[in-house]
XYZ file of C-alpha atoms in Angstrom:
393
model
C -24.865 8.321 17.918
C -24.602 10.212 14.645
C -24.705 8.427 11.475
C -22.229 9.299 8.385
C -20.826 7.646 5.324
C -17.091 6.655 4.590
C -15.800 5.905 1.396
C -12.681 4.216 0.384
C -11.053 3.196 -3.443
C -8.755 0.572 -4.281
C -7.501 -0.593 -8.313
C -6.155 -3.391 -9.668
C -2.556 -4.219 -10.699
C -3.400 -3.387 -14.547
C -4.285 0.224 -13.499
C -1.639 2.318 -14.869
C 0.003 4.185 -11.593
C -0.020 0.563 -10.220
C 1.573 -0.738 -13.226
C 4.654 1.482 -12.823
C 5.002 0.801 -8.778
C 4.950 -2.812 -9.597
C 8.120 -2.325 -12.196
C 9.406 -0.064 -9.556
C 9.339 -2.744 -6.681
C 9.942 -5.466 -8.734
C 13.889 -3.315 -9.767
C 14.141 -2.778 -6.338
C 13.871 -6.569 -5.252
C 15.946 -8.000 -8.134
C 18.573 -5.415 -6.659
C 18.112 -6.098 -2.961
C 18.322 -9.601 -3.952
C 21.896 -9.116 -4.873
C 23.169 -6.163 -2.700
C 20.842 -5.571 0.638
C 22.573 -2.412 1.156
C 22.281 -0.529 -2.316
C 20.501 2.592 -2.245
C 17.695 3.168 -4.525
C 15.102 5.309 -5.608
C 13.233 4.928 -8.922
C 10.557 6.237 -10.130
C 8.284 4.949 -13.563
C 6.525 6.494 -15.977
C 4.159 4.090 -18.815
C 1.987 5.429 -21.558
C 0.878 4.098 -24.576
C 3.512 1.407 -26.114
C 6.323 3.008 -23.860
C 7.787 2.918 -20.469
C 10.273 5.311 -18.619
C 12.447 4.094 -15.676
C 14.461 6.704 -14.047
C 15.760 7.621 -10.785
C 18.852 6.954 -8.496
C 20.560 3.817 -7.981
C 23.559 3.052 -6.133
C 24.659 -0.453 -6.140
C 27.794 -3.003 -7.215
C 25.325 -5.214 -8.931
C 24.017 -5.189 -12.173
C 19.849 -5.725 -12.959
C 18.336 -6.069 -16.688
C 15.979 -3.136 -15.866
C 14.362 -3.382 -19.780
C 13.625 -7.016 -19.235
C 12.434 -6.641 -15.337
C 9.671 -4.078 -16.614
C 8.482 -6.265 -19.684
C 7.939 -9.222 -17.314
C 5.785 -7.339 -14.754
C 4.022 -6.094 -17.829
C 2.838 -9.666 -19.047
C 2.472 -11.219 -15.220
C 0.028 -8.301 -14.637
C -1.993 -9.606 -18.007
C -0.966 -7.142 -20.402
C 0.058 -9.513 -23.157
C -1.780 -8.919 -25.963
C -1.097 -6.111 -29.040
C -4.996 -5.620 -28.951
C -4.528 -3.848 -25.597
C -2.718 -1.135 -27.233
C 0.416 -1.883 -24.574
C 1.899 -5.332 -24.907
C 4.830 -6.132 -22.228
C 6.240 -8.113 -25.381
C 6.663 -5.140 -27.670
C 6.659 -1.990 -25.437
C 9.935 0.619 -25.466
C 11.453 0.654 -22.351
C 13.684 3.751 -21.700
C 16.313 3.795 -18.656
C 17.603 7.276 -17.026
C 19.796 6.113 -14.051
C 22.309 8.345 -11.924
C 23.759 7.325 -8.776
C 22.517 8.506 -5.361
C 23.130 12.108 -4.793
C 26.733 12.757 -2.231
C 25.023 15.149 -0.549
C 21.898 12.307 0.847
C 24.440 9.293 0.950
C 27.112 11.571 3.421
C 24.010 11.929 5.788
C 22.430 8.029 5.373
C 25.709 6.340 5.583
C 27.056 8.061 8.595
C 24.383 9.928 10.698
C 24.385 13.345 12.611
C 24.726 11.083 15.680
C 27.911 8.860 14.382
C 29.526 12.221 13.350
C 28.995 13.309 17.274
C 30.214 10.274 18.701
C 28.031 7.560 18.814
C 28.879 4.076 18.864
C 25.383 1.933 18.842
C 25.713 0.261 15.377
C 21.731 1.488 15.046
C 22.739 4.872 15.520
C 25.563 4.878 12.674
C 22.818 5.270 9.567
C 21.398 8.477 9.206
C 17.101 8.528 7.904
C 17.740 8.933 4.392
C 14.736 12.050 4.271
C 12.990 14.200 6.221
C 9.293 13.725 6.548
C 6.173 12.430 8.846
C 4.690 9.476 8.434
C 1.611 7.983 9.705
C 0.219 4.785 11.079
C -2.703 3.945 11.714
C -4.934 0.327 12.931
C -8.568 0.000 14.371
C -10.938 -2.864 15.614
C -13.224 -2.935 12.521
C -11.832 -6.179 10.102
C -9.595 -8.940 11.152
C -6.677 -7.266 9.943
C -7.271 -4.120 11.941
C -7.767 -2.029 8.909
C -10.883 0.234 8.183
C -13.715 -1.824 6.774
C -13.766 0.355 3.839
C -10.414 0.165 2.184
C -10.444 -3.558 3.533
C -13.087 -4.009 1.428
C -12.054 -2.602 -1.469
C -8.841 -4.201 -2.070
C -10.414 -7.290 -1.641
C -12.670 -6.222 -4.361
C -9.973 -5.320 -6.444
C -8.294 -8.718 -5.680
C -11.664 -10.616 -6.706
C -11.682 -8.958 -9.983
C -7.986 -9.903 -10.605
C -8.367 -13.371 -9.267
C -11.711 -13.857 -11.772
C -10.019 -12.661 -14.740
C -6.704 -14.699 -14.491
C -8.028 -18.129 -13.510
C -10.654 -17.903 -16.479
C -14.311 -17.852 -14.775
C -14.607 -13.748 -16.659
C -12.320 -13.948 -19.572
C -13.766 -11.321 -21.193
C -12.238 -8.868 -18.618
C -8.935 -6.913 -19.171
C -6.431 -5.980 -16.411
C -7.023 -2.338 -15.517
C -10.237 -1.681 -12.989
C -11.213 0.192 -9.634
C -13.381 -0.593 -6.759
C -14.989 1.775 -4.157
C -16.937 1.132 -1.380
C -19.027 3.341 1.019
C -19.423 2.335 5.023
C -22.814 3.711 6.868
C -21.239 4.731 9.979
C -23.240 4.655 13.329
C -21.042 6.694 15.569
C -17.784 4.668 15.619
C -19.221 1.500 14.711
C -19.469 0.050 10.812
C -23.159 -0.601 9.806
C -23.908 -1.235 6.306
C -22.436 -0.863 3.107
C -23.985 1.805 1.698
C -22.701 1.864 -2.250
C -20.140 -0.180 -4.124
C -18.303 0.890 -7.282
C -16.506 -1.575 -9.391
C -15.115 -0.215 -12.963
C -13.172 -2.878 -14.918
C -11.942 -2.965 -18.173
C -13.393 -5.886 -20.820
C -13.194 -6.770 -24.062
C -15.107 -5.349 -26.839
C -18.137 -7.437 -27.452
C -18.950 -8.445 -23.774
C -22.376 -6.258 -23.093
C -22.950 -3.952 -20.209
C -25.827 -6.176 -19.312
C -23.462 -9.159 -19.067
C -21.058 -7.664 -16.614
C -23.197 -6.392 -14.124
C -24.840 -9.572 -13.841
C -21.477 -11.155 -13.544
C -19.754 -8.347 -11.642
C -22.647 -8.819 -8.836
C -22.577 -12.659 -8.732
C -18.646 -13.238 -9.252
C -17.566 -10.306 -7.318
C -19.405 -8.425 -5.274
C -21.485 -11.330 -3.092
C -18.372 -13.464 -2.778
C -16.299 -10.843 -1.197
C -18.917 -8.763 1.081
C -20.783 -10.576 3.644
C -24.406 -10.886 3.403
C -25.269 -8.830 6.483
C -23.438 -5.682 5.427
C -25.480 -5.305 1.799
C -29.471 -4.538 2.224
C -32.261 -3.831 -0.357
C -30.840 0.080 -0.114
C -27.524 -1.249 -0.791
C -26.334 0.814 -4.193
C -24.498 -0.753 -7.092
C -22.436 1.074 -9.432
C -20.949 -1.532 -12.165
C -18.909 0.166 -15.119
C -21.334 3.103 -14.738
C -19.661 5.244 -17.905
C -21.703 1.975 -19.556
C -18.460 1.328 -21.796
C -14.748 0.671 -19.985
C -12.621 -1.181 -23.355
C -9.645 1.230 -23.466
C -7.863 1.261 -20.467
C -4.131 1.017 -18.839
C -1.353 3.706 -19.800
C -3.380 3.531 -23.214
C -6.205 5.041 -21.319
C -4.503 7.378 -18.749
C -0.554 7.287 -18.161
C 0.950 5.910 -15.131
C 2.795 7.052 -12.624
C 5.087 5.634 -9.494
C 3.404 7.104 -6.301
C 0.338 8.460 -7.485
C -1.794 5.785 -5.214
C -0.675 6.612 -1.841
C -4.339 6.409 -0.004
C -4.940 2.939 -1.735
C -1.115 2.232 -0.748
C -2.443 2.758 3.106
C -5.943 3.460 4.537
C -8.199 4.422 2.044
C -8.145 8.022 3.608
C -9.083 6.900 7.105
C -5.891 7.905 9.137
C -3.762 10.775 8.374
C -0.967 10.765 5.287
C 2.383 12.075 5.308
C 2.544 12.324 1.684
C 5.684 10.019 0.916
C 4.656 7.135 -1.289
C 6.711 4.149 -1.010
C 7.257 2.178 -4.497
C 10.667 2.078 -5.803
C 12.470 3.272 -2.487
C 14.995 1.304 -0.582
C 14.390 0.813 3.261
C 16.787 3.850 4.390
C 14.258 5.863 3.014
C 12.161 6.608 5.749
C 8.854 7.420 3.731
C 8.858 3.687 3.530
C 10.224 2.260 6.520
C 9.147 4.439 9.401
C 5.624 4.350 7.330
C 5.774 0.362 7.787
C 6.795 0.732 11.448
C 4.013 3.673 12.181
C 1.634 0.825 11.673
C 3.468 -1.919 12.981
C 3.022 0.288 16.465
C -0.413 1.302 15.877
C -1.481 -2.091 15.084
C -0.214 -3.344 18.457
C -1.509 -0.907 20.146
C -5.234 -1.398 19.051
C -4.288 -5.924 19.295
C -3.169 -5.178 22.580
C -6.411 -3.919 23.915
C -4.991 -0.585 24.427
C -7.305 1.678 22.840
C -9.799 0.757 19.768
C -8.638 3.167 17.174
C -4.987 4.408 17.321
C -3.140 6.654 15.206
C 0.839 7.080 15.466
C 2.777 9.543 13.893
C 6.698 9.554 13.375
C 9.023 12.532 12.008
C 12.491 12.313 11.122
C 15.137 14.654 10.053
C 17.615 13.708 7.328
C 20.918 12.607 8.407
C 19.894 11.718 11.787
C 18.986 8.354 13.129
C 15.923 9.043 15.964
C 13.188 10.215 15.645
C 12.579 14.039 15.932
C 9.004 13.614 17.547
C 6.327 10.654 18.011
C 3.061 11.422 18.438
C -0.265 9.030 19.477
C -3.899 10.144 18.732
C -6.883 7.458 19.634
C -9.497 9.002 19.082
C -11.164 9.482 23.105
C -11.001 5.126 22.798
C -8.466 4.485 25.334
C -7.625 5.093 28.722
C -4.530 5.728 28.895
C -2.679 9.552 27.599
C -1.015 9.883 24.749
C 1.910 10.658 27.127
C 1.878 7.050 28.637
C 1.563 5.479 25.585
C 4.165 7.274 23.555
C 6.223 6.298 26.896
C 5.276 2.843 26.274
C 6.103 2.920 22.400
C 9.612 4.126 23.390
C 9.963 1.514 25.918
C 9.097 -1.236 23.625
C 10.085 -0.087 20.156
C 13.259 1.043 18.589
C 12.517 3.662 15.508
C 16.038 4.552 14.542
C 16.472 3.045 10.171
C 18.697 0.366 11.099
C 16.697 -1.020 13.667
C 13.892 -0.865 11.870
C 15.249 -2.479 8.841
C 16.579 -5.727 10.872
C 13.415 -6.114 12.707
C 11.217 -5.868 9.960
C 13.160 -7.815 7.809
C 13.428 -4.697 4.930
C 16.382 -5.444 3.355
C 14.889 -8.302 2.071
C 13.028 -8.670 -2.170
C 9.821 -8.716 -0.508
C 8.248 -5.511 -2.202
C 7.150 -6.705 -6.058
C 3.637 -8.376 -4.097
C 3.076 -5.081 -1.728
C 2.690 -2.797 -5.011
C -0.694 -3.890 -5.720
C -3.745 -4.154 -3.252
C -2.454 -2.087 -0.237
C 0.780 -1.950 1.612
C -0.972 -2.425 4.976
C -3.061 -5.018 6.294
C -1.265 -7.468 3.926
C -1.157 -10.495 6.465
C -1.326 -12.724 3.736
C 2.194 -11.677 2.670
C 3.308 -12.467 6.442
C 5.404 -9.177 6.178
C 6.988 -8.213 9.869
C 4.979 -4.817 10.331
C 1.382 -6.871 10.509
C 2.597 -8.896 13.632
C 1.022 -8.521 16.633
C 4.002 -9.809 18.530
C 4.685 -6.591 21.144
C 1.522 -7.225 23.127
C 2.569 -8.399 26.004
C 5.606 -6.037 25.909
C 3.302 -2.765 25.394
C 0.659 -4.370 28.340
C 3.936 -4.617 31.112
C 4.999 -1.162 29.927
C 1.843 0.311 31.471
C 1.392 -2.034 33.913
């Protein structure tokens, strides 16, 4: 079996891109909250003492977007002028069109409505073209790759430390990174970790490594993976005080492997914050994984990979596609067969069955949009095993 290394990064949700896909969500939710069908797309921008919300909105309801982003701003920890970006004080700028005529024509009444269709989940058009991947395997619990499983949980440790008081010296932006020692398919070791977190001023670098290990690090990765060859790499630059959009501007969508599988499986390129369900870079992105995930709990094959393409304007899908990797018996022919059988991919479908039209996005910004079974979002059930098993029975 040949050995190799995997690495995967997650950040917390004081790093700046995250920052703006949290303000993004959390306008989306306060919207669905009030109109489930409004069509939105927004898109943030933060830098030092200033945030920009823009995109397209179309909705009958009215949202304070100003006071939406300052609140997400303090929740996330950034409260405090000596940050250098204080949700209490920051500008908040709003650039807001409606939805373009040309998209909504296509979304609200799709290619196969306009030829005759009657099947109420054939009526709304996929509000983009694109591909979107899915992707599960059998190493963690959650049927995510060990390595971006890892890391978020990382990431969540550092969070969860800071805000409950047992490292108040830290501040809210940080990464993780961890690196898997692969034998063959099979997760051995960990072979580095990487944990970067901002801190106040007077803490020392001795200090938080010690803590870093101790608080961190041991609670969240079991004993067996970590050996005496084990590397640690805590705040490594030796100095991490200025950080969030002070440090480095944010951006909506510019986390889209954290967002997913750390790299493992394949990436459309669509990232998801700030879009409403009939956008398909979101949806079909949750469903791709809702399907691969079943696939791999159902016994079916140990690794699975599923991706979906759409074309705008028209409700199924243009192609599906199932790779596993040589770990199941069956061809990508029968299972594709069975996915069809079992699931149905058109937007509106997919939106009543995962339950999209719903505020549930605000928590998925932060720490991974897959794998998040402690949200109890639709798209990490496991409940189309039996239905996938009698399909290729």
């Amino acid at each position: 079996m040949s050995k190799y290394f995997f690495t995967s990064e997650s950040v917390t949700e004081g790093h700046p891109d995250k920052v703006c896909d949290q303000i993004a969500d959390a306008v989306l939710d306060e919207i669905l909250a009030q109109d489930e069908k409004a069509h939105v797309a927004c898109e943030v921008t933060a830098t030092t003492g200033l945030v920009h919300v823009m995109g397209e909105i179309s909705t009958e309801c009215y949202v304070d977007i100003p006071a939406i982003a300052r609140g997400v701003i303090r929740e996330i920890g950034y409260d405090n002028p000596q940050y250098g970006f204080d949700g209490n004080s920051c500008g908040v700028i709003t650039s807001i069109d409606v939805q373009s005529p040309d998209i909504a024509m296509g979304v609200n009444q799709s290619l196969e409505a306009r030829s005759g269709a009657t099947d109420e989940n054939d009526l709304t058009g996929a509000g983009d073209q694109g591909i979107m991947f899915g992707y599960a395997c059998d190493e963690t619990p959650t049927l995510m790759p060990l390595s971006i499983y890892l890391a978020h949980a990382l990431a969540k440790q550092l969070a969860k430390v800071r805000k409950d008081g047992t490292l108040s010296y830290l501040r809210p932006d940080g990464k993780t990174q961890v690196t898997i020692e692969y034998d063959g398919d099979i997760p051995r070791r960990v072979e580095a970790v990487v944990v970067s977190t901002q801190h106040d001023p007077d803490v020392t670098q001795e200090q938080i490594q010690k803590d870093i290990l101790e608080k961190v690090i041991r609670p969240v990765i079991a004993p067996e993976l970590l050996d005496q060859n084990t590397k640690y790499y805590i705040n490594p630059t030796g100095r991490f005080v200025v950080g969030g959009p002070v440090g480095d501007s944010g951006l909506t969508g510019r986390k889209i492997i954290v967002d997913t599988y750390g790299g493992y499986g394949r990436h459309g390129g669509g990232a998801f914050s700030g879009k409403d369900p009939t956008k398909v870079d979101r949806s079909a992105a949750y469903a791709a994984r809702y399907v691969a995930k079943n696939i791999v709990a159902a016994g079916l094959a140990k690794k699975c990979e599923v991706q979906l393409a759409y074309a705008i304007g028209v409700a199924r899908p243009v192609s599906i596609l199932v790779e596993t990797f040589g770990t199941s018996s069956y061809t990508s022919e029968q299972l594709e067969a069975a996915i069809n059988w079992v699931f149905d991919l058109r937007p509106t479908a997919l939106i009543k069955s995962l339950g999209l039209s719903r505020p549930i996005y605000r928590s998925l910004a932060a720490y991974g949009h897959m794998g998040r079974e402690d949200l109890g979002v639709a798209w990490e059930k496991t409940d189309k095993v039996g239905l996938l098993k009698a399909a290729l029975a």
